[in-house]
mmCIF file with all atom_site columns, C-alpha atoms in Angstrom:
data_model
loop_
_atom_site.group_PDB
_atom_site.id
_atom_site.type_symbol
_atom_site.label_atom_id
_atom_site.label_alt_id
_atom_site.label_comp_id
_atom_site.label_asym_id
_atom_site.label_entity_id
_atom_site.label_seq_id
_atom_site.pdbx_PDB_ins_code
_atom_site.Cartn_x
_atom_site.Cartn_y
_atom_site.Cartn_z
_atom_site.occupancy
_atom_site.B_iso_or_equiv
_atom_site.pdbx_formal_charge
_atom_site.auth_seq_id
_atom_site.auth_comp_id
_atom_site.auth_asym_id
_atom_site.auth_atom_id
_atom_site.pdbx_PDB_model_num
ATOM 1   C CA . VAL A 1 1   ? 23.186  -2.474  -23.366 1.00 39.00 ? 1   VAL A CA 1
ATOM 2   C CA . GLY A 1 2   ? 23.850  1.286   -23.280 1.00 42.00 ? 2   GLY A CA 1
ATOM 3   C CA . PHE A 1 3   ? 20.142  2.021   -23.717 1.00 37.00 ? 3   PHE A CA 1
ATOM 4   C CA . LYS A 1 4   ? 19.256  -0.401  -20.913 1.00 42.00 ? 4   LYS A CA 1
ATOM 5   C CA . LEU A 1 5   ? 21.780  1.314   -18.628 1.00 40.00 ? 5   LEU A CA 1
ATOM 6   C CA . ILE A 1 6   ? 20.331  4.743   -19.401 1.00 40.00 ? 6   ILE A CA 1
ATOM 7   C CA . LEU A 1 7   ? 16.805  3.422   -18.790 1.00 39.00 ? 7   LEU A CA 1
ATOM 8   C CA . LEU A 1 8   ? 17.875  1.857   -15.469 1.00 41.00 ? 8   LEU A CA 1
ATOM 9   C CA . ARG A 1 9   ? 19.446  5.116   -14.305 1.00 48.00 ? 9   ARG A CA 1
ATOM 10  C CA . TRP A 1 10  ? 16.309  7.020   -15.263 1.00 40.00 ? 10  TRP A CA 1
ATOM 11  C CA . GLN A 1 11  ? 14.153  4.565   -13.313 1.00 48.00 ? 11  GLN A CA 1
ATOM 12  C CA . MET A 1 12  ? 16.431  4.800   -10.264 1.00 51.00 ? 12  MET A CA 1
ATOM 13  C CA . GLN A 1 13  ? 16.276  8.599   -10.323 1.00 59.00 ? 13  GLN A CA 1
ATOM 14  C CA . ASN A 1 14  ? 12.493  8.522   -10.724 1.00 72.00 ? 14  ASN A CA 1
ATOM 15  C CA . GLU A 1 15  ? 12.092  6.062   -7.825  1.00 76.00 ? 15  GLU A CA 1
ATOM 16  C CA . GLU A 1 16  ? 14.330  8.121   -5.546  1.00 78.00 ? 16  GLU A CA 1
ATOM 17  C CA . GLU A 1 17  ? 12.202  11.173  -6.299  1.00 81.00 ? 17  GLU A CA 1
ATOM 18  C CA . THR A 1 18  ? 9.079   9.140   -5.482  1.00 82.00 ? 18  THR A CA 1
ATOM 19  C CA . PHE A 1 19  ? 10.553  8.090   -2.118  1.00 82.00 ? 19  PHE A CA 1
ATOM 20  C CA . GLU A 1 20  ? 11.540  11.673  -1.317  1.00 85.00 ? 20  GLU A CA 1
ATOM 21  C CA . GLN A 1 21  ? 7.962   12.793  -2.000  1.00 86.00 ? 21  GLN A CA 1
ATOM 22  C CA . PHE A 1 22  ? 6.677   10.040  0.308   1.00 85.00 ? 22  PHE A CA 1
ATOM 23  C CA . GLU A 1 23  ? 9.216   11.025  2.970   1.00 86.00 ? 23  GLU A CA 1
ATOM 24  C CA . GLU A 1 24  ? 8.131   14.655  2.787   1.00 89.00 ? 24  GLU A CA 1
ATOM 25  C CA . GLU A 1 25  ? 4.445   13.725  3.119   1.00 89.00 ? 25  GLU A CA 1
ATOM 26  C CA . PHE A 1 26  ? 5.124   11.243  5.935   1.00 89.00 ? 26  PHE A CA 1
ATOM 27  C CA . ASN A 1 27  ? 7.257   13.739  7.883   1.00 89.00 ? 27  ASN A CA 1
ATOM 28  C CA . ALA A 1 28  ? 4.484   16.326  7.604   1.00 90.00 ? 28  ALA A CA 1
ATOM 29  C CA . LEU A 1 29  ? 2.016   13.849  9.150   1.00 88.00 ? 29  LEU A CA 1
ATOM 30  C CA . THR A 1 30  ? 4.357   12.820  11.975  1.00 89.00 ? 30  THR A CA 1
ATOM 31  C CA . GLN A 1 31  ? 5.179   16.457  12.761  1.00 90.00 ? 31  GLN A CA 1
ATOM 32  C CA . SER A 1 32  ? 1.466   17.226  12.951  1.00 89.00 ? 32  SER A CA 1
ATOM 33  C CA . LEU A 1 33  ? 1.040   14.202  15.234  1.00 86.00 ? 33  LEU A CA 1
ATOM 34  C CA . ALA A 1 34  ? 3.920   15.370  17.446  1.00 87.00 ? 34  ALA A CA 1
ATOM 35  C CA . ARG A 1 35  ? 2.365   18.823  17.837  1.00 87.00 ? 35  ARG A CA 1
ATOM 36  C CA . LYS A 1 36  ? -0.971  17.312  18.857  1.00 85.00 ? 36  LYS A CA 1
ATOM 37  C CA . LEU A 1 37  ? 0.677   14.991  21.393  1.00 81.00 ? 37  LEU A CA 1
ATOM 38  C CA . ASP A 1 38  ? 2.534   17.920  22.923  1.00 83.00 ? 38  ASP A CA 1
ATOM 39  C CA . ALA A 1 39  ? -0.675  19.935  23.087  1.00 83.00 ? 39  ALA A CA 1
ATOM 40  C CA . VAL A 1 40  ? -2.659  17.128  24.783  1.00 75.00 ? 40  VAL A CA 1
ATOM 41  C CA . GLY A 1 41  ? -0.464  17.322  27.880  1.00 69.00 ? 41  GLY A CA 1
ATOM 42  C CA . THR A 1 42  ? -1.231  21.016  28.321  1.00 75.00 ? 42  THR A CA 1
ATOM 43  C CA . ILE A 1 43  ? -5.028  20.841  27.885  1.00 71.00 ? 43  ILE A CA 1
ATOM 44  C CA . THR A 1 44  ? -7.142  20.494  31.022  1.00 70.00 ? 44  THR A CA 1
ATOM 45  C CA . ASP A 1 45  ? -10.497 20.310  29.245  1.00 71.00 ? 45  ASP A CA 1
ATOM 46  C CA . SER A 1 46  ? -11.260 16.613  28.706  1.00 70.00 ? 46  SER A CA 1
ATOM 47  C CA . ALA A 1 47  ? -13.538 17.307  25.715  1.00 75.00 ? 47  ALA A CA 1
ATOM 48  C CA . ALA A 1 48  ? -10.882 19.373  23.943  1.00 77.00 ? 48  ALA A CA 1
ATOM 49  C CA . ALA A 1 49  ? -8.249  16.774  24.779  1.00 74.00 ? 49  ALA A CA 1
ATOM 50  C CA . GLY A 1 50  ? -10.490 14.024  23.361  1.00 77.00 ? 50  GLY A CA 1
ATOM 51  C CA . ALA A 1 51  ? -11.052 15.949  20.126  1.00 81.00 ? 51  ALA A CA 1
ATOM 52  C CA . LEU A 1 52  ? -7.328  16.519  19.788  1.00 81.00 ? 52  LEU A CA 1
ATOM 53  C CA . LEU A 1 53  ? -6.666  12.815  20.358  1.00 81.00 ? 53  LEU A CA 1
ATOM 54  C CA . GLN A 1 54  ? -9.138  11.964  17.612  1.00 84.00 ? 54  GLN A CA 1
ATOM 55  C CA . GLU A 1 55  ? -7.267  14.278  15.240  1.00 87.00 ? 55  GLU A CA 1
ATOM 56  C CA . ALA A 1 56  ? -4.022  12.596  16.288  1.00 85.00 ? 56  ALA A CA 1
ATOM 57  C CA . GLU A 1 57  ? -5.522  9.182   15.549  1.00 86.00 ? 57  GLU A CA 1
ATOM 58  C CA . ALA A 1 58  ? -6.545  10.459  12.101  1.00 87.00 ? 58  ALA A CA 1
ATOM 59  C CA . ASP A 1 59  ? -2.924  11.489  11.501  1.00 87.00 ? 59  ASP A CA 1
ATOM 60  C CA . VAL A 1 60  ? -1.832  8.000   12.558  1.00 87.00 ? 60  VAL A CA 1
ATOM 61  C CA . MET A 1 61  ? -4.211  6.385   10.071  1.00 89.00 ? 61  MET A CA 1
ATOM 62  C CA . ASP A 1 62  ? -3.021  8.671   7.269   1.00 88.00 ? 62  ASP A CA 1
ATOM 63  C CA . ALA A 1 63  ? 0.604   7.929   8.139   1.00 87.00 ? 63  ALA A CA 1
ATOM 64  C CA . LYS A 1 64  ? -0.074  4.169   8.138   1.00 88.00 ? 64  LYS A CA 1
ATOM 65  C CA . THR A 1 65  ? -1.754  4.423   4.726   1.00 88.00 ? 65  THR A CA 1
ATOM 66  C CA . CYS A 1 66  ? 1.208   6.398   3.413   1.00 86.00 ? 66  CYS A CA 1
ATOM 67  C CA . MET A 1 67  ? 3.602   3.807   4.850   1.00 86.00 ? 67  MET A CA 1
ATOM 68  C CA . ASN A 1 68  ? 1.685   0.881   3.301   1.00 87.00 ? 68  ASN A CA 1
ATOM 69  C CA . ASN A 1 69  ? 1.658   2.558   -0.112  1.00 85.00 ? 69  ASN A CA 1
ATOM 70  C CA . ILE A 1 70  ? 5.405   3.110   -0.212  1.00 83.00 ? 70  ILE A CA 1
ATOM 71  C CA . GLU A 1 71  ? 6.047   -0.452  1.027   1.00 83.00 ? 71  GLU A CA 1
ATOM 72  C CA . LEU A 1 72  ? 4.004   -1.776  -1.896  1.00 82.00 ? 72  LEU A CA 1
ATOM 73  C CA . GLU A 1 73  ? 5.981   0.424   -4.282  1.00 81.00 ? 73  GLU A CA 1
ATOM 74  C CA . LEU A 1 74  ? 9.312   -0.749  -2.851  1.00 79.00 ? 74  LEU A CA 1
ATOM 75  C CA . ARG A 1 75  ? 8.602   -4.382  -3.760  1.00 79.00 ? 75  ARG A CA 1
ATOM 76  C CA . HIS A 1 76  ? 8.990   -3.627  -7.469  1.00 75.00 ? 76  HIS A CA 1
ATOM 77  C CA . TRP A 1 77  ? 12.088  -1.406  -7.263  1.00 76.00 ? 77  TRP A CA 1
ATOM 78  C CA . PRO A 1 78  ? 15.647  -2.555  -8.084  1.00 76.00 ? 78  PRO A CA 1
ATOM 79  C CA . TYR A 1 79  ? 17.613  -3.886  -5.136  1.00 75.00 ? 79  TYR A CA 1
ATOM 80  C CA . SER A 1 80  ? 20.228  -1.124  -5.281  1.00 73.00 ? 80  SER A CA 1
ATOM 81  C CA . VAL A 1 81  ? 17.561  1.562   -4.787  1.00 76.00 ? 81  VAL A CA 1
ATOM 82  C CA . LYS A 1 82  ? 15.328  -0.479  -2.505  1.00 79.00 ? 82  LYS A CA 1
ATOM 83  C CA . SER A 1 83  ? 18.086  -1.290  0.019   1.00 80.00 ? 83  SER A CA 1
ATOM 84  C CA . LYS A 1 84  ? 18.840  2.414   0.539   1.00 82.00 ? 84  LYS A CA 1
ATOM 85  C CA . CYS A 1 85  ? 15.188  3.382   0.827   1.00 83.00 ? 85  CYS A CA 1
ATOM 86  C CA . GLN A 1 86  ? 14.403  0.518   3.211   1.00 83.00 ? 86  GLN A CA 1
ATOM 87  C CA . ALA A 1 87  ? 17.101  1.700   5.622   1.00 83.00 ? 87  ALA A CA 1
ATOM 88  C CA . ARG A 1 88  ? 15.533  5.165   5.669   1.00 85.00 ? 88  ARG A CA 1
ATOM 89  C CA . LEU A 1 89  ? 12.086  3.615   5.967   1.00 85.00 ? 89  LEU A CA 1
ATOM 90  C CA . ARG A 1 90  ? 13.108  1.592   9.065   1.00 86.00 ? 90  ARG A CA 1
ATOM 91  C CA . LYS A 1 91  ? 14.241  4.800   10.778  1.00 86.00 ? 91  LYS A CA 1
ATOM 92  C CA . LEU A 1 92  ? 10.906  6.452   9.977   1.00 87.00 ? 92  LEU A CA 1
ATOM 93  C CA . LYS A 1 93  ? 9.056   3.403   11.326  1.00 87.00 ? 93  LYS A CA 1
ATOM 94  C CA . GLN A 1 94  ? 10.959  3.478   14.619  1.00 87.00 ? 94  GLN A CA 1
ATOM 95  C CA . ASP A 1 95  ? 10.102  7.145   15.194  1.00 86.00 ? 95  ASP A CA 1
ATOM 96  C CA . PHE A 1 96  ? 6.494   6.526   14.191  1.00 87.00 ? 96  PHE A CA 1
ATOM 97  C CA . ASP A 1 97  ? 6.195   3.563   16.569  1.00 87.00 ? 97  ASP A CA 1
ATOM 98  C CA . ARG A 1 98  ? 7.356   5.751   19.451  1.00 85.00 ? 98  ARG A CA 1
ATOM 99  C CA . GLN A 1 99  ? 4.719   8.318   18.572  1.00 83.00 ? 99  GLN A CA 1
ATOM 100 C CA . GLN A 1 100 ? 2.028   5.635   18.497  1.00 84.00 ? 100 GLN A CA 1
ATOM 101 C CA . ARG A 1 101 ? 3.065   4.440   21.972  1.00 82.00 ? 101 ARG A CA 1
ATOM 102 C CA . SER A 1 102 ? 2.927   8.020   23.213  1.00 80.00 ? 102 SER A CA 1
ATOM 103 C CA . LEU A 1 103 ? -0.564  8.384   21.752  1.00 79.00 ? 103 LEU A CA 1
ATOM 104 C CA . LYS A 1 104 ? -1.676  5.159   23.405  1.00 78.00 ? 104 LYS A CA 1
ATOM 105 C CA . ASP A 1 105 ? -0.326  6.324   26.765  1.00 71.00 ? 105 ASP A CA 1
ATOM 106 C CA . ALA A 1 106 ? -2.149  9.633   26.361  1.00 67.00 ? 106 ALA A CA 1
ATOM 107 C CA . GLU A 1 107 ? -5.535  7.998   25.716  1.00 63.00 ? 107 GLU A CA 1
ATOM 108 C CA . PRO A 1 108 ? -7.981  8.038   28.665  1.00 57.00 ? 108 PRO A CA 1
ATOM 109 C CA . GLY A 1 109 ? -8.541  4.738   30.435  1.00 50.00 ? 109 GLY A CA 1
ATOM 110 C CA . ASN A 1 110 ? -5.034  3.529   29.687  1.00 49.00 ? 110 ASN A CA 1
ATOM 111 C CA . GLU A 1 111 ? -3.789  3.783   33.254  1.00 45.00 ? 111 GLU A CA 1
ATOM 112 C CA . THR A 1 112 ? -1.454  1.045   34.304  1.00 47.00 ? 112 THR A CA 1
ATOM 113 C CA . ALA A 1 113 ? -1.497  1.739   38.021  1.00 42.00 ? 113 ALA A CA 1
ATOM 114 C CA . MET A 1 114 ? -2.710  -0.944  40.368  1.00 46.00 ? 114 MET A CA 1
ATOM 115 C CA . PRO A 1 115 ? -6.429  -0.563  41.259  1.00 49.00 ? 115 PRO A CA 1
ATOM 116 C CA . GLY A 1 116 ? -7.118  0.460   44.825  1.00 49.00 ? 116 GLY A CA 1
ATOM 117 C CA . GLY A 1 117 ? -8.922  -1.603  47.502  1.00 57.00 ? 117 GLY A CA 1
ATOM 118 C CA . MET A 1 118 ? -7.071  -4.832  46.707  1.00 56.00 ? 118 MET A CA 1
ATOM 119 C CA . SER A 1 119 ? -5.794  -7.291  49.286  1.00 67.00 ? 119 SER A CA 1
ATOM 120 C CA . LYS A 1 120 ? -2.125  -8.283  49.365  1.00 69.00 ? 120 LYS A CA 1
ATOM 121 C CA . SER A 1 121 ? -2.837  -11.617 47.721  1.00 74.00 ? 121 SER A CA 1
ATOM 122 C CA . ASP A 1 122 ? -4.891  -9.911  44.978  1.00 68.00 ? 122 ASP A CA 1
ATOM 123 C CA . GLN A 1 123 ? -2.135  -7.365  44.496  1.00 64.00 ? 123 GLN A CA 1
ATOM 124 C CA . LYS A 1 124 ? 0.397   -10.167 44.142  1.00 70.00 ? 124 LYS A CA 1
ATOM 125 C CA . ARG A 1 125 ? -1.780  -11.950 41.578  1.00 73.00 ? 125 ARG A CA 1
ATOM 126 C CA . TRP A 1 126 ? -2.341  -8.673  39.739  1.00 63.00 ? 126 TRP A CA 1
ATOM 127 C CA . LYS A 1 127 ? 1.390   -8.020  39.591  1.00 67.00 ? 127 LYS A CA 1
ATOM 128 C CA . ASP A 1 128 ? 2.101   -11.577 38.422  1.00 71.00 ? 128 ASP A CA 1
ATOM 129 C CA . GLN A 1 129 ? -0.528  -11.368 35.695  1.00 70.00 ? 129 GLN A CA 1
ATOM 130 C CA . ARG A 1 130 ? 0.732   -7.993  34.558  1.00 62.00 ? 130 ARG A CA 1
ATOM 131 C CA . LYS A 1 131 ? 4.291   -9.302  34.459  1.00 69.00 ? 131 LYS A CA 1
ATOM 132 C CA . ARG A 1 132 ? 3.233   -12.304 32.370  1.00 73.00 ? 132 ARG A CA 1
ATOM 133 C CA . LEU A 1 133 ? 1.289   -10.061 30.014  1.00 66.00 ? 133 LEU A CA 1
ATOM 134 C CA . LEU A 1 134 ? 4.245   -7.745  29.582  1.00 62.00 ? 134 LEU A CA 1
ATOM 135 C CA . ASN A 1 135 ? 6.571   -10.694 28.961  1.00 69.00 ? 135 ASN A CA 1
ATOM 136 C CA . THR A 1 136 ? 4.129   -12.134 26.435  1.00 72.00 ? 136 THR A CA 1
ATOM 137 C CA . LYS A 1 137 ? 3.842   -8.775  24.688  1.00 63.00 ? 137 LYS A CA 1
ATOM 138 C CA . SER A 1 138 ? 7.630   -8.501  24.578  1.00 67.00 ? 138 SER A CA 1
ATOM 139 C CA . VAL A 1 139 ? 7.907   -11.978 23.025  1.00 72.00 ? 139 VAL A CA 1
ATOM 140 C CA . VAL A 1 140 ? 5.191   -11.175 20.475  1.00 68.00 ? 140 VAL A CA 1
ATOM 141 C CA . ASP A 1 141 ? 6.859   -7.888  19.548  1.00 66.00 ? 141 ASP A CA 1
ATOM 142 C CA . SER A 1 142 ? 10.240  -9.603  19.228  1.00 71.00 ? 142 SER A CA 1
ATOM 143 C CA . THR A 1 143 ? 8.757   -12.382 17.097  1.00 77.00 ? 143 THR A CA 1
ATOM 144 C CA . SER A 1 144 ? 6.975   -9.874  14.880  1.00 69.00 ? 144 SER A CA 1
ATOM 145 C CA . LEU A 1 145 ? 10.208  -7.959  14.413  1.00 70.00 ? 145 LEU A CA 1
ATOM 146 C CA . GLN A 1 146 ? 12.068  -11.148 13.494  1.00 77.00 ? 146 GLN A CA 1
ATOM 147 C CA . LEU A 1 147 ? 9.329   -12.122 11.040  1.00 75.00 ? 147 LEU A CA 1
ATOM 148 C CA . ASP A 1 148 ? 9.497   -8.683  9.453   1.00 72.00 ? 148 ASP A CA 1
ATOM 149 C CA . ARG A 1 149 ? 13.266  -8.993  9.098   1.00 75.00 ? 149 ARG A CA 1
ATOM 150 C CA . THR A 1 150 ? 12.910  -12.483 7.632   1.00 79.00 ? 150 THR A CA 1
ATOM 151 C CA . ALA A 1 151 ? 10.307  -11.290 5.145   1.00 73.00 ? 151 ALA A CA 1
ATOM 152 C CA . GLN A 1 152 ? 12.543  -8.387  4.223   1.00 72.00 ? 152 GLN A CA 1
ATOM 153 C CA . LYS A 1 153 ? 15.517  -10.707 3.647   1.00 77.00 ? 153 LYS A CA 1
ATOM 154 C CA . LEU A 1 154 ? 13.343  -12.982 1.515   1.00 78.00 ? 154 LEU A CA 1
ATOM 155 C CA . ASN A 1 155 ? 12.224  -10.037 -0.579  1.00 72.00 ? 155 ASN A CA 1
ATOM 156 C CA . GLU A 1 156 ? 15.820  -8.869  -0.950  1.00 73.00 ? 156 GLU A CA 1
ATOM 157 C CA . THR A 1 157 ? 16.920  -12.387 -1.919  1.00 79.00 ? 157 THR A CA 1
ATOM 158 C CA . THR A 1 158 ? 14.120  -12.572 -4.478  1.00 76.00 ? 158 THR A CA 1
ATOM 159 C CA . ASP A 1 159 ? 15.130  -9.232  -5.922  1.00 72.00 ? 159 ASP A CA 1
ATOM 160 C CA . ILE A 1 160 ? 18.781  -10.280 -6.105  1.00 78.00 ? 160 ILE A CA 1
ATOM 161 C CA . GLY A 1 161 ? 17.733  -13.484 -7.873  1.00 77.00 ? 161 GLY A CA 1
ATOM 162 C CA . SER A 1 162 ? 15.632  -11.518 -10.358 1.00 74.00 ? 162 SER A CA 1
ATOM 163 C CA . GLU A 1 163 ? 18.450  -9.087  -11.083 1.00 76.00 ? 163 GLU A CA 1
ATOM 164 C CA . THR A 1 164 ? 20.912  -11.967 -11.440 1.00 81.00 ? 164 THR A CA 1
ATOM 165 C CA . THR A 1 165 ? 18.567  -13.674 -13.899 1.00 81.00 ? 165 THR A CA 1
ATOM 166 C CA . LEU A 1 166 ? 18.307  -10.486 -15.946 1.00 80.00 ? 166 LEU A CA 1
ATOM 167 C CA . ALA A 1 167 ? 22.087  -10.093 -15.909 1.00 81.00 ? 167 ALA A CA 1
ATOM 168 C CA . LEU A 1 168 ? 22.556  -13.703 -17.034 1.00 84.00 ? 168 LEU A CA 1
ATOM 169 C CA . ARG A 1 169 ? 20.071  -13.190 -19.848 1.00 84.00 ? 169 ARG A CA 1
ATOM 170 C CA . ALA A 1 170 ? 21.943  -10.084 -20.966 1.00 83.00 ? 170 ALA A CA 1
ATOM 171 C CA . GLN A 1 171 ? 25.254  -11.954 -20.844 1.00 86.00 ? 171 GLN A CA 1
ATOM 172 C CA . THR A 1 172 ? 23.742  -14.861 -22.792 1.00 86.00 ? 172 THR A CA 1
ATOM 173 C CA . GLU A 1 173 ? 22.564  -12.432 -25.450 1.00 85.00 ? 173 GLU A CA 1
ATOM 174 C CA . GLN A 1 174 ? 26.043  -10.890 -25.622 1.00 86.00 ? 174 GLN A CA 1
ATOM 175 C CA . MET A 1 175 ? 27.621  -14.342 -26.006 1.00 88.00 ? 175 MET A CA 1
ATOM 176 C CA . ARG A 1 176 ? 25.158  -15.222 -28.762 1.00 88.00 ? 176 ARG A CA 1
ATOM 177 C CA . ARG A 1 177 ? 26.024  -12.018 -30.598 1.00 88.00 ? 177 ARG A CA 1
ATOM 178 C CA . ALA A 1 178 ? 29.739  -12.737 -30.113 1.00 87.00 ? 178 ALA A CA 1
ATOM 179 C CA . ARG A 1 179 ? 29.289  -16.209 -31.626 1.00 89.00 ? 179 ARG A CA 1
ATOM 180 C CA . GLU A 1 180 ? 27.471  -14.686 -34.595 1.00 89.00 ? 180 GLU A CA 1
ATOM 181 C CA . THR A 1 181 ? 30.291  -12.166 -35.039 1.00 89.00 ? 181 THR A CA 1
ATOM 182 C CA . ILE A 1 182 ? 32.872  -14.965 -34.958 1.00 90.00 ? 182 ILE A CA 1
ATOM 183 C CA . ARG A 1 183 ? 30.916  -16.927 -37.561 1.00 89.00 ? 183 ARG A CA 1
ATOM 184 C CA . GLU A 1 184 ? 30.707  -13.876 -39.813 1.00 89.00 ? 184 GLU A CA 1
ATOM 185 C CA . THR A 1 185 ? 34.456  -13.316 -39.371 1.00 90.00 ? 185 THR A CA 1
ATOM 186 C CA . ASP A 1 186 ? 35.175  -16.950 -40.293 1.00 88.00 ? 186 ASP A CA 1
ATOM 187 C CA . SER A 1 187 ? 33.017  -16.602 -43.376 1.00 88.00 ? 187 SER A CA 1
ATOM 188 C CA . LEU A 1 188 ? 34.883  -13.459 -44.428 1.00 89.00 ? 188 LEU A CA 1
ATOM 189 C CA . LEU A 1 189 ? 38.235  -15.207 -43.890 1.00 90.00 ? 189 LEU A CA 1
ATOM 190 C CA . VAL A 1 190 ? 37.155  -18.115 -46.103 1.00 89.00 ? 190 VAL A CA 1
ATOM 191 C CA . LYS A 1 191 ? 36.076  -15.705 -48.823 1.00 90.00 ? 191 LYS A CA 1
ATOM 192 C CA . SER A 1 192 ? 39.371  -13.816 -48.486 1.00 89.00 ? 192 SER A CA 1
ATOM 193 C CA . ARG A 1 193 ? 41.388  -17.041 -48.862 1.00 89.00 ? 193 ARG A CA 1
ATOM 194 C CA . LYS A 1 194 ? 39.443  -17.964 -51.995 1.00 90.00 ? 194 LYS A CA 1
ATOM 195 C CA . THR A 1 195 ? 40.029  -14.501 -53.451 1.00 91.00 ? 195 THR A CA 1
ATOM 196 C CA . LEU A 1 196 ? 43.755  -14.721 -52.712 1.00 90.00 ? 196 LEU A CA 1
ATOM 197 C CA . ARG A 1 197 ? 43.936  -18.126 -54.413 1.00 91.00 ? 197 ARG A CA 1
ATOM 198 C CA . ARG A 1 198 ? 42.234  -16.782 -57.534 1.00 91.00 ? 198 ARG A CA 1
ATOM 199 C CA . MET A 1 199 ? 44.587  -13.817 -57.582 1.00 92.00 ? 199 MET A CA 1
ATOM 200 C CA . SER A 1 200 ? 47.621  -16.122 -57.228 1.00 89.00 ? 200 SER A CA 1
ATOM 201 C CA . ARG A 1 201 ? 46.432  -18.259 -60.147 1.00 90.00 ? 201 ARG A CA 1
ATOM 202 C CA . ARG A 1 202 ? 45.965  -15.192 -62.290 1.00 91.00 ? 202 ARG A CA 1
ATOM 203 C CA . VAL A 1 203 ? 49.453  -13.949 -61.423 1.00 91.00 ? 203 VAL A CA 1
ATOM 204 C CA . ILE A 1 204 ? 50.979  -17.332 -62.380 1.00 92.00 ? 204 ILE A CA 1
ATOM 205 C CA . THR A 1 205 ? 48.954  -17.431 -65.591 1.00 92.00 ? 205 THR A CA 1
ATOM 206 C CA . ASN A 1 206 ? 50.067  -13.915 -66.527 1.00 91.00 ? 206 ASN A CA 1
ATOM 207 C CA . LYS A 1 207 ? 53.718  -14.841 -65.901 1.00 91.00 ? 207 LYS A CA 1
ATOM 208 C CA . LEU A 1 208 ? 53.427  -17.937 -68.098 1.00 92.00 ? 208 LEU A CA 1
ATOM 209 C CA . ILE A 1 209 ? 51.881  -15.886 -70.903 1.00 93.00 ? 209 ILE A CA 1
ATOM 210 C CA . GLN A 1 210 ? 54.650  -13.288 -70.618 1.00 91.00 ? 210 GLN A CA 1
ATOM 211 C CA . ALA A 1 211 ? 57.290  -16.070 -70.724 1.00 91.00 ? 211 ALA A CA 1
ATOM 212 C CA . MET A 1 212 ? 55.691  -17.576 -73.826 1.00 93.00 ? 212 MET A CA 1
ATOM 213 C CA . ILE A 1 213 ? 55.615  -14.175 -75.532 1.00 93.00 ? 213 ILE A CA 1
ATOM 214 C CA . ILE A 1 214 ? 59.295  -13.633 -74.736 1.00 92.00 ? 214 ILE A CA 1
ATOM 215 C CA . LEU A 1 215 ? 60.180  -17.065 -76.126 1.00 92.00 ? 215 LEU A CA 1
ATOM 216 C CA . LEU A 1 216 ? 58.228  -16.388 -79.286 1.00 92.00 ? 216 LEU A CA 1
ATOM 217 C CA . GLU A 1 217 ? 59.972  -13.056 -79.746 1.00 90.00 ? 217 GLU A CA 1
ATOM 218 C CA . LEU A 1 218 ? 63.379  -14.739 -79.259 1.00 91.00 ? 218 LEU A CA 1
ATOM 219 C CA . ALA A 1 219 ? 62.430  -17.419 -81.757 1.00 90.00 ? 219 ALA A CA 1
ATOM 220 C CA . ILE A 1 220 ? 61.414  -14.782 -84.322 1.00 90.00 ? 220 ILE A CA 1
ATOM 221 C CA . ILE A 1 221 ? 64.667  -12.880 -83.773 1.00 89.00 ? 221 ILE A CA 1
ATOM 222 C CA . VAL A 1 222 ? 66.684  -16.073 -84.267 1.00 88.00 ? 222 VAL A CA 1
ATOM 223 C CA . LEU A 1 223 ? 64.823  -16.859 -87.478 1.00 88.00 ? 223 LEU A CA 1
ATOM 224 C CA . ILE A 1 224 ? 65.411  -13.375 -88.831 1.00 88.00 ? 224 ILE A CA 1
ATOM 225 C CA . VAL A 1 225 ? 69.135  -13.572 -88.046 1.00 87.00 ? 225 VAL A CA 1
ATOM 226 C CA . LEU A 1 226 ? 69.444  -17.012 -89.700 1.00 85.00 ? 226 LEU A CA 1
ATOM 227 C CA . ASN A 1 227 ? 67.657  -15.807 -92.809 1.00 84.00 ? 227 ASN A CA 1
ATOM 228 C CA . ARG A 1 228 ? 70.033  -12.855 -93.194 1.00 83.00 ? 228 ARG A CA 1
ATOM 229 C CA . CYS A 1 229 ? 73.086  -14.959 -92.638 1.00 81.00 ? 229 CYS A CA 1
ATOM 230 C CA . SER A 1 230 ? 72.015  -17.483 -95.216 1.00 67.00 ? 230 SER A CA 1
#
């Protein structure tokens, strides 16, 4: 049990170091992305702005790959370590999502203003359609978030079940060893009782022999005295 505890602590320390390395790499990518997004707003040359946006998109892809890798690693970590890392990972995801929205808003052709030259009825239909699209997007985003939370809870429940199973197995092994120890103790007690009985018999036998010797000596003394008197 002590060895298992030491091994578990070593694994936890190793996994925390792995997450810190991921966090350092991911923060470097998001900081690079933030610098590019800030620079896009100050560039007037469309070609230079487009090249910078492409570099920003490359940072986004690298950050997504980094995020996917650590999420795959987290699935196999103990719940105690995973729960802490997942909380930090959610914060990183929120910041990264905001950066992705900023990048999308900065891309050319992403204008959301109403097109010109539209009649009032067309404008009304355009506004209604846009409102429905935004509502639909909001519902989809909310549903996706709920599904992610549900999947996360399922993974956490699975991990808790696995750890509980391991704990029960360890306890079962301890109980089995305890039963074996009790059996060995019972066997030793039986042997001790037998030894004590043999020792008691020997003590009684020795006392009987001593009594017989004393009686014989008394008998000899009596005979000697009678012979002298006669």
